[in-house]
XYZ file of C-alpha atoms in Angstrom:
379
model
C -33.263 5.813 20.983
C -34.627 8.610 18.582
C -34.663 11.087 21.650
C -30.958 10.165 22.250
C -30.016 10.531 18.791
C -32.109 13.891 17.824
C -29.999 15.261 21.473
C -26.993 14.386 19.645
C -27.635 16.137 16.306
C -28.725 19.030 18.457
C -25.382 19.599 19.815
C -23.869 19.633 16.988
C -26.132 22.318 15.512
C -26.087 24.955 18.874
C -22.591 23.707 19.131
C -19.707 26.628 18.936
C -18.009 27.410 15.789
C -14.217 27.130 15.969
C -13.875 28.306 12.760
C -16.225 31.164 12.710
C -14.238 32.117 16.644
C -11.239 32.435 14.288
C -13.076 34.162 11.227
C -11.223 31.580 8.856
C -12.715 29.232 6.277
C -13.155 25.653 7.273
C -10.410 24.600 4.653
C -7.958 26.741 6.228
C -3.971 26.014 6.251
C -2.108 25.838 9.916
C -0.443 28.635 8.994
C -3.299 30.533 7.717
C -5.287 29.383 11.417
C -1.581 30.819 13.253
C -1.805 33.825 11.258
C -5.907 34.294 12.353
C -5.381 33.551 16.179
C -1.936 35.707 16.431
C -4.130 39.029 14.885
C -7.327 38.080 17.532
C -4.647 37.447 20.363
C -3.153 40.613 20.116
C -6.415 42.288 19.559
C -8.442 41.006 22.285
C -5.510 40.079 25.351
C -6.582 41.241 28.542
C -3.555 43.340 29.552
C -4.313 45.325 26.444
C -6.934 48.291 26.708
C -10.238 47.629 25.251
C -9.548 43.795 25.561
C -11.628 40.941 26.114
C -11.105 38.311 28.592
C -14.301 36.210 27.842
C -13.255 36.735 24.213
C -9.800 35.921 24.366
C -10.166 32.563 25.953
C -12.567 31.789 23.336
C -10.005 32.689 20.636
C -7.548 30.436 22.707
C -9.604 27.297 22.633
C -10.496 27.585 19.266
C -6.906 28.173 18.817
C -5.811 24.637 20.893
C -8.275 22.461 18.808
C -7.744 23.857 14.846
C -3.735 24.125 15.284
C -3.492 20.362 16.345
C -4.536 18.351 13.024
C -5.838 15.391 15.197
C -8.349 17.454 17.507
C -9.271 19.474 14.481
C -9.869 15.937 12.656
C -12.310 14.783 15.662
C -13.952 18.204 16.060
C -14.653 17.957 12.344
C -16.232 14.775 12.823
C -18.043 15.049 15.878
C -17.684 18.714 17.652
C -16.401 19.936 20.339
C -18.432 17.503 23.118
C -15.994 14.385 21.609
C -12.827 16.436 21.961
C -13.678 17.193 25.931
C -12.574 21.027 25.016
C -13.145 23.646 27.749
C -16.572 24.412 28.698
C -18.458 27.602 28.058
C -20.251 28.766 25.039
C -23.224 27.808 23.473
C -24.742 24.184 23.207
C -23.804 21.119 25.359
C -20.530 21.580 26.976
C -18.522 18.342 28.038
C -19.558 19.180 32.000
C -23.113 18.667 30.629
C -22.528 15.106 30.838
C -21.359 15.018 34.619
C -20.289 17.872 35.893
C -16.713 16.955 36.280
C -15.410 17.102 32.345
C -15.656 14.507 29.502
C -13.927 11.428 29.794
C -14.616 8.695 27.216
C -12.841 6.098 28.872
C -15.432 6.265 31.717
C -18.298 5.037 29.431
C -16.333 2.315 27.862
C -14.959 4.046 24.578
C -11.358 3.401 23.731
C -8.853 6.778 22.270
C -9.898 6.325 18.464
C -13.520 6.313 19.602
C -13.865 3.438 17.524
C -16.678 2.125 19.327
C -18.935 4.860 18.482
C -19.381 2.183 15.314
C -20.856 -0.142 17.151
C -23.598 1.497 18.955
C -24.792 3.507 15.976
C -24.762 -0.302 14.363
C -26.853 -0.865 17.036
C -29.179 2.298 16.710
C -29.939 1.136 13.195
C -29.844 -3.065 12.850
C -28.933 -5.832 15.156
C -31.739 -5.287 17.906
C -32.817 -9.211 17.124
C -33.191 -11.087 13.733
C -30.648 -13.736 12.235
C -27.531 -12.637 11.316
C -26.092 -13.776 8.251
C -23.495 -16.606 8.853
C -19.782 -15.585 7.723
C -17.074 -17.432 8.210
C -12.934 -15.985 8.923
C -11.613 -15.831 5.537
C -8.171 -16.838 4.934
C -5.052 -14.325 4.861
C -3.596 -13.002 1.507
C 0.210 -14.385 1.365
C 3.045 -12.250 -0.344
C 6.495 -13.749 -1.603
C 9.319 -12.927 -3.478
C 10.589 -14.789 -6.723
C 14.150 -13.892 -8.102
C 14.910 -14.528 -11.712
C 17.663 -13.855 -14.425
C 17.528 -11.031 -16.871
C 17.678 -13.812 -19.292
C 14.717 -15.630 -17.516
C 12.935 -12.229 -18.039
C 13.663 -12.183 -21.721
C 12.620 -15.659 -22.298
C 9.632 -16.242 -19.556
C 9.877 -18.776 -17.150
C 8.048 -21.027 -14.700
C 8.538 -21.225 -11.482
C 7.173 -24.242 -8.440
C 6.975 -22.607 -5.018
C 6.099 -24.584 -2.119
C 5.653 -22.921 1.313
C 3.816 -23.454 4.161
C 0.292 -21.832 5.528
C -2.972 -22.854 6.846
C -4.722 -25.696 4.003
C -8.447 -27.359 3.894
C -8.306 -30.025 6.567
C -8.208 -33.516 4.580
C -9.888 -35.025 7.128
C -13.211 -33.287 7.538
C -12.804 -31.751 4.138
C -12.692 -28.006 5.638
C -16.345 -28.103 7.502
C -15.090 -29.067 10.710
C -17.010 -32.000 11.393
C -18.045 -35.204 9.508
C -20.842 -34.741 7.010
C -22.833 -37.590 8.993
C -22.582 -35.266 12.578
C -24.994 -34.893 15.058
C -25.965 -31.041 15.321
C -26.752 -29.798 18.712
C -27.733 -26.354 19.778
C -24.895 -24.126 20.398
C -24.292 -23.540 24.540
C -22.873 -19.945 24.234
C -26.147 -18.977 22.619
C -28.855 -20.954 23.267
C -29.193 -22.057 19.722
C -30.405 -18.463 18.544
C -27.167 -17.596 16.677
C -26.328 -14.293 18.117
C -25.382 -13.124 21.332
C -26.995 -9.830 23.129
C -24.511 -7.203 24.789
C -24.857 -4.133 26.970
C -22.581 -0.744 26.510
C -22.762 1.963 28.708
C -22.383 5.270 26.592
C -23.066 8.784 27.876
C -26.546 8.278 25.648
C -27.463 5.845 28.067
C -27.026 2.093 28.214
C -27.841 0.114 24.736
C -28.367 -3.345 23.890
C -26.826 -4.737 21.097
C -26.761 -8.119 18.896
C -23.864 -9.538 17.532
C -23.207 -12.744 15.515
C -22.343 -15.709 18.247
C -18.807 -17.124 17.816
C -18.720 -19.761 18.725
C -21.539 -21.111 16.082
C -20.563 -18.443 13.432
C -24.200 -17.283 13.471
C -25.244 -20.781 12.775
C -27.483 -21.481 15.792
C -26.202 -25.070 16.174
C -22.981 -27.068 16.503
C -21.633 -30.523 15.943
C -21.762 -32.935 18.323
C -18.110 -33.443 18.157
C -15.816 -31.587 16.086
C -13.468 -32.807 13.600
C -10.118 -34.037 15.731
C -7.630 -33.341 13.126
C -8.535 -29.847 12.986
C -10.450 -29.031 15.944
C -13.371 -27.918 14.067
C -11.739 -25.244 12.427
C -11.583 -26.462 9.151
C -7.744 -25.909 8.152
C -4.756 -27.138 9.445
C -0.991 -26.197 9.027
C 0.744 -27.433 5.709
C 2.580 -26.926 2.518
C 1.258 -25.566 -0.411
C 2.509 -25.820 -3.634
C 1.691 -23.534 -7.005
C 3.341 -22.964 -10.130
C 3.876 -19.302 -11.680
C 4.074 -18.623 -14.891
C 6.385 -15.596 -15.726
C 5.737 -13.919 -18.787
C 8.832 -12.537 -21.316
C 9.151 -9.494 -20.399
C 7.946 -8.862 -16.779
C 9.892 -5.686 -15.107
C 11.361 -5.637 -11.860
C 9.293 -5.275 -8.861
C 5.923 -5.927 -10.804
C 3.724 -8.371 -8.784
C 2.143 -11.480 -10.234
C -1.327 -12.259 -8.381
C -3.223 -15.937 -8.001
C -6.276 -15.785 -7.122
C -7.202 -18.357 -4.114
C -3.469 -19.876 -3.765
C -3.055 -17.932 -0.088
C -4.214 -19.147 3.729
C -7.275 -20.970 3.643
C -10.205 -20.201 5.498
C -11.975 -21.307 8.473
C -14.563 -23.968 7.552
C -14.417 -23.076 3.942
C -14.484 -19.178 4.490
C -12.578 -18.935 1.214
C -9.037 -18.642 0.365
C -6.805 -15.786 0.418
C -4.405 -14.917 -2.900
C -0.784 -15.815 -3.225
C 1.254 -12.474 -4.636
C 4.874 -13.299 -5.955
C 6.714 -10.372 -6.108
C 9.914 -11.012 -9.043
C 12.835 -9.518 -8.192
C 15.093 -9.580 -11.690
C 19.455 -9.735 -10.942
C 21.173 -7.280 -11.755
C 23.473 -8.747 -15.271
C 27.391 -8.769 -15.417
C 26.693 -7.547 -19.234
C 23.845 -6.006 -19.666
C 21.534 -2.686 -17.572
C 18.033 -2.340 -18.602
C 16.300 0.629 -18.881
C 12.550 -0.510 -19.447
C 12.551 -2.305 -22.592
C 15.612 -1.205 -23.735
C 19.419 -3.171 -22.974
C 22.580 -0.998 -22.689
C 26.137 -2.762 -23.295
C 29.857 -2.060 -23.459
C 31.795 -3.369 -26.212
C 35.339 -3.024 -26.947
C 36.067 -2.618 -30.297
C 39.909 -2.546 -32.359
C 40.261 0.880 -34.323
C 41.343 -1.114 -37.315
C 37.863 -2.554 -37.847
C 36.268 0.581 -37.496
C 38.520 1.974 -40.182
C 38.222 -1.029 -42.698
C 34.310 -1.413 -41.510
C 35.358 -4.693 -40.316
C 31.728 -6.716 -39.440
C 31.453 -6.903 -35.304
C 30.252 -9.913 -33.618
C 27.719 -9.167 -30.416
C 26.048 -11.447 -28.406
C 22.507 -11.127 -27.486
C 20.607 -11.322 -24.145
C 18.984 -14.263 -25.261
C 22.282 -15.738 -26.149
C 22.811 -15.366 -29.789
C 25.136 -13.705 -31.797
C 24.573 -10.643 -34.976
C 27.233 -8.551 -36.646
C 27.607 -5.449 -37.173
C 29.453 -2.742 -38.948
C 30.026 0.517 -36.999
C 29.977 3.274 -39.300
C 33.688 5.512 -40.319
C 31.751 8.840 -39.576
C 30.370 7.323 -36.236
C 30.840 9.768 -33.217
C 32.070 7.154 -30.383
C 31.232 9.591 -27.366
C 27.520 8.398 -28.745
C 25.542 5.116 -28.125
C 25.346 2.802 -31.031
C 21.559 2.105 -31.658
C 20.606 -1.487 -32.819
C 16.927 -1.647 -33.076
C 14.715 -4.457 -31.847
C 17.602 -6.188 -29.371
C 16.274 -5.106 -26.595
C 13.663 -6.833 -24.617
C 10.282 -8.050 -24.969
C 7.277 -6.066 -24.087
C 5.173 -7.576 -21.213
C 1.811 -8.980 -23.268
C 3.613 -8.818 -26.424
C 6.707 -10.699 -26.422
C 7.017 -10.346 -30.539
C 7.184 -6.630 -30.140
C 10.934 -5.182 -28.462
C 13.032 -2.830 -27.147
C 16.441 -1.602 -28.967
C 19.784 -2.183 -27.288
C 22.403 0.675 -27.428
C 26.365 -0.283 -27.438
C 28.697 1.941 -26.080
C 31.763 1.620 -28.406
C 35.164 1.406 -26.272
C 38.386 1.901 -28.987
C 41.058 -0.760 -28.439
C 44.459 0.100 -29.531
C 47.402 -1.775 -30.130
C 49.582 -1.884 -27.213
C 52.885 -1.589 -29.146
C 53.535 0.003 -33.030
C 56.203 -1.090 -35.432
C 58.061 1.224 -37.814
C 55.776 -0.121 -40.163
C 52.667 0.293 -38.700
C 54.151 3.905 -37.627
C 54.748 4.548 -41.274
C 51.509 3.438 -42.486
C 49.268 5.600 -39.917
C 51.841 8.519 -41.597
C 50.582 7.786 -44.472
C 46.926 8.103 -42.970
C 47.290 11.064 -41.211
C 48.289 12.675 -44.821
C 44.794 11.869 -46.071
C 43.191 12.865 -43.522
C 44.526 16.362 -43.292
């Protein structure tokens, strides 16, 4: 195994440089790597005099790996040999592994070479020795709550009931009955864990992985719990109750801990995360902590500084005088009507009134006269 693994490292260090072929930095952009192989190109094609054949396909292979960002992502990681470039050079080339070219799916590796995990695993722990038992832990669930704007400005509580994997009743999420008869597990022969062979271009490696079927345990019961076929959870409803603060925001995600899929013979829960979703209001838009609101309001009461009635988003109702002197193209500011802050529902926002003028829809002489009259003052 340390022979194997020192051959490995080796390649890497006599391995060609891509990014010394291309005299760029290892942190360089794709258009800074274009740029590199377009001035080399030109410099060292063969049709050109003085150029370079030997030199030029070098530049070009350099060229094919560092301008695709998923080759230059595995020869970052593990050199040229994984990427099954063209041979030549220094170091190992891919043909040193068979003479016909580098093909992982030939020694068992998938495209992701994600098994490369599991026989350095192997290099460095699971060559014999109890595993430690683990069970499938359940799945985190996600939901989504709707609520009021008022429901938001109050708080609210909400009962959700939905279905997922619960503890089986029966066996009380073990699988069996407490009493059971343990027996050594068949698949493997009571030890726990299970030995498997991979054939890698290293060689072929043994490795030792938990047994299923036990869970690492070593032994299983006689008979399994019928309700739940030893699994330890069983389809059903689930019901929880969320508290929503005053003040929660749209979008913002409320999380409880343990009310999600339960686990395989008490592997743990996963969470339950309501997501509220707060209706758009007929009255009122909020901007953060803040309310915005249209109110229609006669010209006569601005004049005589007539008191205004509003109604809240919590449903009550405050007066309010708008000023002569106030500028209606502006929003009218009334602090502390707005809406709570999340963790401090004493402390909130303002609300800000845009001020529509009614007018009358018809004038009598009178009236006429007496706006005359105003219009004389004013001037």
């Amino acid at each position: 195994m340390n022979c194997c693994f020192s051959l490995f490292l080796l390649h890497f260090t006599l391995m060609e440089d891509y990014y010394k072929t291309l005299n760029i930095s290892r942190s360089a952009s794709e258009e800074e790597v274009k740029k590199a192989y377009r001035k080399l190109a030109h410099k060292h094609h063969p049709d050109k005099p003085g150029g370079n054949e030997k030199k030029f396909k070098e530049i070009n292979e350099a060229y094919q790996v560092l301008s695709n960002k998923e080759k230059r992502a595995q020869y970052d990681k593990f050199g040229r040999v994984f990427e099954g470039a063209g041979g030549g050079g220094g170091g190992y080339s891919a043909q040193g592994f068979g003479g016909a070219g580098f093909d992982p799916s030939n020694f068992g590796f998938n495209g992701d070479f994600a098994d490369l995990g599991d026989i350095f695993e192997g290099f460095f722990g699971g060559f014999g020795g109890r595993t430690r038992t683990t069970y499938k832990h359940g799945s985190d669930i996600e939901m989504i709550q709707e609520i009021t704007l008022e429901e938001a400005y109050r708080g609210t509580k909400r009962h959700i009931a939905f279905k997922t994997f619960i503890v089986c009743g029966a066996c009380n999420g073990i699988g069996h009955k407490k009493d059971a008869e343990m027996i050594d597990c068949a698949a493997c022969a009571g030890k726990g864990e299970v030995r498997e062979e991979k054939r890698t271009f290293f060689g072929n490696f043994a490795q030792v992985k938990e047994c299923v079927t036990c869970g690492g345990r070593g032994r299983v019961p006689k008979e399994a719990c019928k309700t739940c076929g030893g699994e330890g959870k069983i389809r059903g409803e689930r019901e929880v109750s969320v508290d929503i603060s005053a003040g929660i925001e749209d979008k913002q995600i409320i999380k409880i801990q343990g009310a999600g899929e339960s686990g395989e013979r008490g592997g743990g829960n996963g969470d339950l995360y309501v997501v509220v979703r707060v209706r758009q209001h007929s009255v009122f838009k909020r901007v953060k902590n803040d309310l915005l609101v249209e109110k229609e309001v006669a010209i006569t009461d601005i004049l005589l500084e007539k008191k205004v009635q509003v109604r809240g988003i919590g449903g009550e109702t405050f007066e309010l005088v708008v000023p002569t002197n106030f500028d209606v193209r502006e929003k009218l500011k009334v602090s502390g009507r707005g809406m709570p802050k999340l963790g401090s529902p004493r402390e909130k926002g303002d609300m800000f009134i845009s001020i529509h003028l009614k007018f009358p829809k018809k004038l009598s002489k009178k009236a006429k006269d007496l706006i005359e009259e105003l219009e004389k003052e004013l001037q």
